[in-house]
Amino acid sequence: MLSTWLACLGTLQGGVHPLSTLDLRAITQGWGQPQVNKSVDGRPIKIGTKSFATGLGSHASMVWRLKLDGKAVRFTSWVGVDAEVGTRGSVVFQVFCNGKLALETRTLEGGEEPLFIDVPLKGVKELLLVVKDGGDDINYDHADWAEATIETTGATPVSVMPPVEKAEILTPKPKPSPRLNNPTIYGARPGNPFLFRIPCQGLRPISFKVEGLPEGITLDANEGILRGTTPTKRGTYSLNFIATNAKGKARKSMKLVVGDTLALTPPMGWNSWNAHYDKVTDAYMRKAADAMVSSGLADAGFAYVNVDDCWMTKKGDARLRDENGRILTNSRFPDMKAMADYIHRHGLKAGLYTSPGPWTCAGYTGAWQHEAIDAQTFAEWGFDFLKYDWCSYEGVATLEGRPRFEKPYIQMGDLLKKQKRDILLNMCQYGMDKVWEWGGSVGGHTWRTTGDIPPNNFWPVAAHNMTLTEFAKPGQWNDPDYLVLGWYAVGDGGTGVRATHGPSEQYSYVTLWSLMAAPFFYSGDMTRLDDFTKGLLTNPEVIEVNQDELGKQARVVRQLSDAWILAKPLANGDVAIGVVNPGEFDSKITFTKAELGLKGDWTSRDVWRMKDRGPLADKTTLTLRRKSSVFWRLRKSN
Ligand code: GAL
């Protein structure tokens, strides 16, 4: 009744329209749902010490488009971070009129008093309301538009759904002839178990040959899997892979560098977290391993199949560890060794997760005071990757300053090095104390640079991670979290959620992860990979840039609100560039060869379409739609 009455009222000419009476379904936000006259957590709206009876409770990053008829007078609102988060959270409110920034607040912190904003709307046809994170990440960014109203002499403002784009598959279908997609360099420690699946696209059966294979490693010629023991003699071994099928033959070499450094290129794989959360099971893990092979992800280079949190016993369980202190699993994981063996049989690698604290983030048993036996157990089970997540360690940490953050990782880093297995260490502590400055020195191969990536909003994470160029190098990578694409949040028979980024945005996501030399981990439902998502994940030229042997993260050439330009130097002298429009409107971006540091004549290739584009002009102007990008590989002409 009330809503019908409000809707009728809305069609009347003129009036003052509270934002919260409009159709809120068009709002996109980084966490939770928009709330009418409540904070995003459902409490009465309060900013600082001031309470409000009406308004809209939202969360960064928020975007809302409204159509006006040019007869609106003004938009007014109190804005700020809701008091429910205390002094945490920081946001920036923006109002765009007809595509131009009309108002931007300074960064508003949790606990601050509200700010009153008043934006004249005369002649405005398109109003865009935005809440950005305050430069950290979006955690605790509970943003209120309190007593927000649009005053108009014309028609009721109309809420506009975000533009829908056609999902165009840019990645060409793999050819039937073989294409080897192995990285050109690979690190392994002397005398440890060796396992490597040669990534190769093309019609199966493919028969594999390897020239220069060191003694102790054997080849399964039908599957293209190398197994055995890494040579004990340190040094570089040149392997030549040859793949032949009915349609042709391919060759590609790989330097096997036997020494102390692992992850000479960013690790690639799948992680269970955003797919299954606490519903993960042994069966899902096995299905993910099967799907990695059957979907073609393994042929493109994906290798790790990693279970995240929730495989072990949990707070409140009668027994957490056995009489020898060995960690026990929960009933969803009957046999971790058998699971790792299963993954290995595909030639893939297995990963798992724990915390240095007594409990993991989801309240399962952590490694605290059992670090040595846990590291040993993980190695005995056959795991090749450990994600070590700070979580409840906060409550038991004793030291101050940087040593406080370093201590648990030094300990686990050393323990992993002592195992007779190559085990990567993924430090997950959300970037605390500038982990990128010291993560490599404590044994981390990758370190998360931010909090969890908000589903459907990787932009703030990318904006931060892209500035950390100088800290990435072979064996040590900035980790901006997973590629959450396709279907995620499945498990327990649930149907899951489809990622809602538009297609252009998804291309930008993967483009940025490739250029940032980010660990390339998909975290979504492996059994429901549609062709569009597969195209995003398995483009061999996109992966080649990510996996490039030089191991450089792209440098930031430009980082503005409507234009990002990144340039990644590659081992053969090529330069991969990404030109990205992170904004909400079309953006005209001009760049020059000079600012990319290029001299002489260069040609460009469209990485996604795997197609040459011809000579690169001294000056290029592109008009990029909201959130879209181009990804080119530039090559010096002879
Ligand atoms: C978070 C971590 C996530 C996931 C989760 C598991 O701290 O950042 O990636 O691992 O814990 O509980």
XYZ file of C-alpha atoms in Angstrom, residues 348-638:
291
model
C 49.007 -30.962 -11.041
C 50.199 -29.590 -7.720
C 48.331 -29.495 -4.432
C 48.051 -26.630 -1.964
C 46.509 -26.049 1.442
C 45.932 -23.396 4.064
C 46.457 -22.720 7.738
C 47.105 -19.876 10.154
C 50.032 -19.131 12.490
C 47.416 -18.381 15.131
C 45.477 -20.882 17.252
C 42.501 -20.544 14.863
C 42.054 -19.810 11.192
C 39.887 -16.932 10.039
C 36.867 -19.220 9.874
C 37.533 -20.644 13.366
C 39.290 -23.892 12.392
C 42.452 -25.227 14.028
C 45.584 -23.210 13.236
C 49.259 -24.118 13.522
C 50.065 -22.151 16.672
C 52.588 -24.033 18.831
C 52.453 -26.923 16.338
C 54.223 -25.255 13.449
C 56.976 -27.852 13.029
C 54.734 -30.881 13.097
C 52.253 -29.192 10.770
C 54.916 -28.280 8.208
C 56.165 -31.854 8.354
C 52.663 -33.285 8.032
C 51.846 -31.086 5.035
C 55.052 -32.256 3.353
C 54.324 -35.894 4.153
C 50.842 -35.579 2.745
C 52.476 -34.222 -0.411
C 51.406 -30.591 -0.500
C 53.267 -28.151 -2.696
C 51.849 -24.819 -1.541
C 50.888 -23.308 1.798
C 48.743 -20.238 2.347
C 49.571 -18.946 5.809
C 46.877 -16.589 7.039
C 47.567 -14.229 9.971
C 44.039 -14.170 11.492
C 43.987 -15.070 15.181
C 47.764 -14.724 15.410
C 46.908 -11.118 16.242
C 45.822 -12.296 19.693
C 49.022 -14.213 20.471
C 51.684 -12.015 18.828
C 54.149 -10.795 21.421
C 56.729 -8.627 19.665
C 56.355 -5.018 18.587
C 57.008 -3.265 15.291
C 58.071 -5.151 12.179
C 59.386 -8.211 14.080
C 55.819 -8.761 15.285
C 54.697 -9.254 11.694
C 57.792 -11.094 10.521
C 58.070 -13.678 13.268
C 55.479 -16.279 12.247
C 56.493 -16.097 8.601
C 60.209 -16.447 9.357
C 59.349 -19.519 11.379
C 57.156 -21.140 8.730
C 59.450 -20.034 5.904
C 62.364 -21.834 7.572
C 60.301 -24.922 8.340
C 59.139 -25.247 4.746
C 62.703 -24.947 3.458
C 63.661 -27.866 5.717
C 61.122 -30.217 4.106
C 62.228 -32.503 1.321
C 59.630 -30.953 -0.974
C 59.295 -27.757 -2.955
C 56.576 -25.897 -1.057
C 55.572 -22.356 -1.935
C 54.673 -19.990 0.892
C 51.789 -17.601 0.274
C 51.758 -14.989 3.016
C 48.256 -13.824 3.751
C 48.306 -10.905 6.146
C 46.565 -8.294 4.008
C 49.606 -6.048 3.453
C 50.322 -5.206 7.105
C 53.516 -3.273 7.806
C 54.216 -3.015 4.065
C 54.769 -6.745 3.695
C 56.029 -6.188 0.147
C 59.186 -4.632 1.636
C 60.135 -7.742 3.594
C 57.936 -10.690 2.517
C 60.623 -12.102 0.242
C 63.301 -12.001 2.917
C 61.272 -14.155 5.328
C 60.655 -16.898 2.776
C 57.403 -15.719 1.166
C 56.994 -16.464 -2.528
C 53.827 -14.397 -2.744
C 52.172 -12.016 -0.317
C 48.713 -10.599 -0.298
C 48.913 -6.826 -0.584
C 45.343 -6.059 0.567
C 42.342 -7.491 2.382
C 40.062 -9.920 0.558
C 39.117 -8.910 -2.925
C 35.487 -7.824 -2.801
C 33.523 -9.939 -5.272
C 32.710 -7.740 -8.248
C 35.032 -4.946 -7.267
C 38.701 -5.534 -7.899
C 39.378 -1.875 -8.747
C 40.581 -0.608 -5.335
C 42.749 -3.706 -4.922
C 44.307 -3.181 -8.354
C 44.768 0.549 -7.730
C 46.921 -0.250 -4.729
C 48.719 -3.353 -5.976
C 49.785 -1.673 -9.217
C 51.904 0.841 -7.323
C 54.116 -1.896 -5.821
C 56.084 -2.561 -9.018
C 59.547 -2.496 -7.550
C 58.870 -5.249 -5.007
C 57.951 -8.025 -7.450
C 60.651 -10.241 -8.866
C 61.239 -13.891 -9.753
C 60.437 -15.922 -6.644
C 58.685 -13.009 -4.900
C 55.333 -11.688 -6.092
C 52.742 -9.149 -4.980
C 49.456 -10.997 -4.571
C 46.294 -8.948 -5.165
C 44.102 -12.002 -4.405
C 42.127 -14.234 -6.736
C 40.426 -13.920 -10.076
C 36.818 -14.178 -8.942
C 35.081 -14.667 -12.274
C 32.347 -16.880 -13.654
C 30.329 -18.616 -10.952
C 31.431 -18.377 -7.357
C 30.021 -18.989 -3.855
C 28.857 -22.500 -4.654
C 29.157 -25.541 -2.417
C 26.759 -27.587 -0.346
C 24.550 -27.995 -3.399
C 24.131 -24.225 -3.652
C 23.635 -22.710 -7.060
C 26.200 -19.986 -6.595
C 26.399 -16.430 -7.771
C 27.418 -15.172 -11.192
C 30.106 -12.490 -11.130
C 28.352 -9.257 -12.029
C 31.221 -7.273 -13.448
C 30.406 -6.376 -17.027
C 32.399 -8.129 -19.744
C 34.723 -5.136 -20.328
C 35.410 -5.024 -16.631
C 36.300 -8.702 -16.582
C 38.777 -8.193 -19.413
C 40.278 -5.296 -17.468
C 40.544 -7.506 -14.366
C 42.532 -10.213 -16.135
C 44.557 -7.671 -18.138
C 45.656 -6.002 -14.910
C 46.507 -9.309 -13.190
C 48.564 -10.323 -16.204
C 50.466 -7.025 -16.342
C 50.989 -6.907 -12.578
C 52.698 -10.331 -12.754
C 50.154 -11.370 -10.140
C 49.813 -14.958 -8.950
C 47.229 -16.161 -11.443
C 44.659 -18.022 -9.341
C 41.108 -18.572 -10.378
C 38.639 -18.866 -7.497
C 35.228 -19.836 -8.827
C 33.326 -22.958 -9.756
C 35.622 -25.134 -11.853
C 32.768 -27.359 -12.946
C 30.774 -24.534 -14.455
C 33.264 -22.703 -16.619
C 31.333 -21.144 -19.485
C 33.090 -20.270 -22.746
C 33.380 -16.586 -21.865
C 35.104 -17.297 -18.540
C 37.310 -19.936 -20.135
C 38.312 -17.386 -22.752
C 39.262 -14.963 -19.975
C 41.394 -17.494 -18.154
C 43.089 -19.435 -20.926
C 44.287 -16.875 -23.444
C 47.864 -18.081 -24.021
C 49.212 -14.641 -24.942
C 47.696 -13.053 -21.841
C 49.301 -15.798 -19.774
C 52.601 -15.423 -21.596
C 52.807 -11.793 -20.456
C 52.018 -12.778 -16.864
C 54.538 -15.624 -16.947
C 57.292 -13.714 -18.708
C 60.753 -14.837 -17.698
C 62.041 -11.334 -16.903
C 59.664 -11.348 -13.947
C 58.843 -7.648 -13.864
C 55.585 -6.200 -12.656
C 54.307 -3.459 -14.975
C 55.340 0.071 -14.124
C 52.640 2.692 -13.737
C 52.939 5.176 -16.578
C 49.788 7.009 -15.552
C 47.238 6.560 -12.760
C 44.321 8.978 -12.976
C 40.669 8.502 -12.049
C 39.734 7.885 -15.690
C 42.988 6.567 -17.184
C 45.533 4.004 -16.094
C 48.477 3.122 -18.283
C 50.733 0.241 -17.321
C 53.841 -0.977 -19.155
C 55.542 -4.318 -18.521
C 58.957 -4.963 -20.057
C 59.341 -8.504 -21.358
C 62.353 -10.775 -21.666
C 62.635 -10.564 -25.476
C 62.623 -6.756 -25.486
C 58.889 -6.419 -26.164
C 56.752 -4.235 -23.918
C 53.210 -5.188 -22.903
C 50.937 -2.244 -22.215
C 47.502 -1.905 -20.706
C 45.429 1.225 -21.196
C 42.531 1.059 -18.791
C 39.574 3.306 -18.041
C 38.693 2.636 -14.386
C 36.024 5.360 -14.431
C 32.259 5.333 -14.881
C 32.149 7.278 -18.154
C 33.744 7.063 -21.576
C 37.287 8.334 -21.381
C 39.447 9.723 -24.166
C 43.018 8.707 -23.431
C 46.034 9.930 -25.374
C 49.496 8.531 -24.846
C 52.801 8.824 -26.638
C 55.589 6.420 -27.447
C 57.915 8.751 -25.598
C 56.093 8.365 -22.297
C 56.235 4.602 -22.700
C 60.001 5.023 -23.064
C 60.013 3.702 -26.637
C 62.432 4.927 -29.283
C 62.363 4.085 -32.981
C 59.660 2.148 -34.810
C 57.373 -0.257 -32.995
C 54.446 -2.433 -33.973
C 51.574 -3.463 -31.765
C 49.641 -6.664 -31.290
C 46.240 -7.023 -29.663
C 46.950 -9.528 -26.893
C 43.350 -10.618 -26.301
C 42.534 -11.076 -29.984
C 46.024 -12.508 -30.629
C 46.225 -10.334 -33.712
C 48.786 -7.894 -35.109
C 47.617 -4.312 -35.323
C 50.431 -2.763 -37.353
C 52.767 0.150 -36.601
C 52.406 2.081 -33.368
C 51.953 5.798 -33.968
C 54.017 8.346 -32.024
C 50.779 9.439 -30.411
C 47.718 7.250 -29.898
C 44.253 8.393 -28.838
C 41.714 5.855 -27.655
C 38.156 6.322 -26.488
C 37.510 3.664 -23.902
C 34.093 2.853 -22.534
C 33.624 2.774 -18.765
C 35.773 0.103 -17.098
C 37.191 -1.126 -20.403
C 40.774 -1.483 -21.540
C 43.119 -2.449 -24.306
C 46.007 -4.837 -23.892
C 48.791 -4.628 -26.475
C 52.160 -6.209 -26.927
C 54.611 -3.819 -28.547
C 57.585 -5.007 -30.553
C 60.503 -3.065 -31.963
C 60.542 -3.171 -35.772
C 63.694 -4.503 -37.379
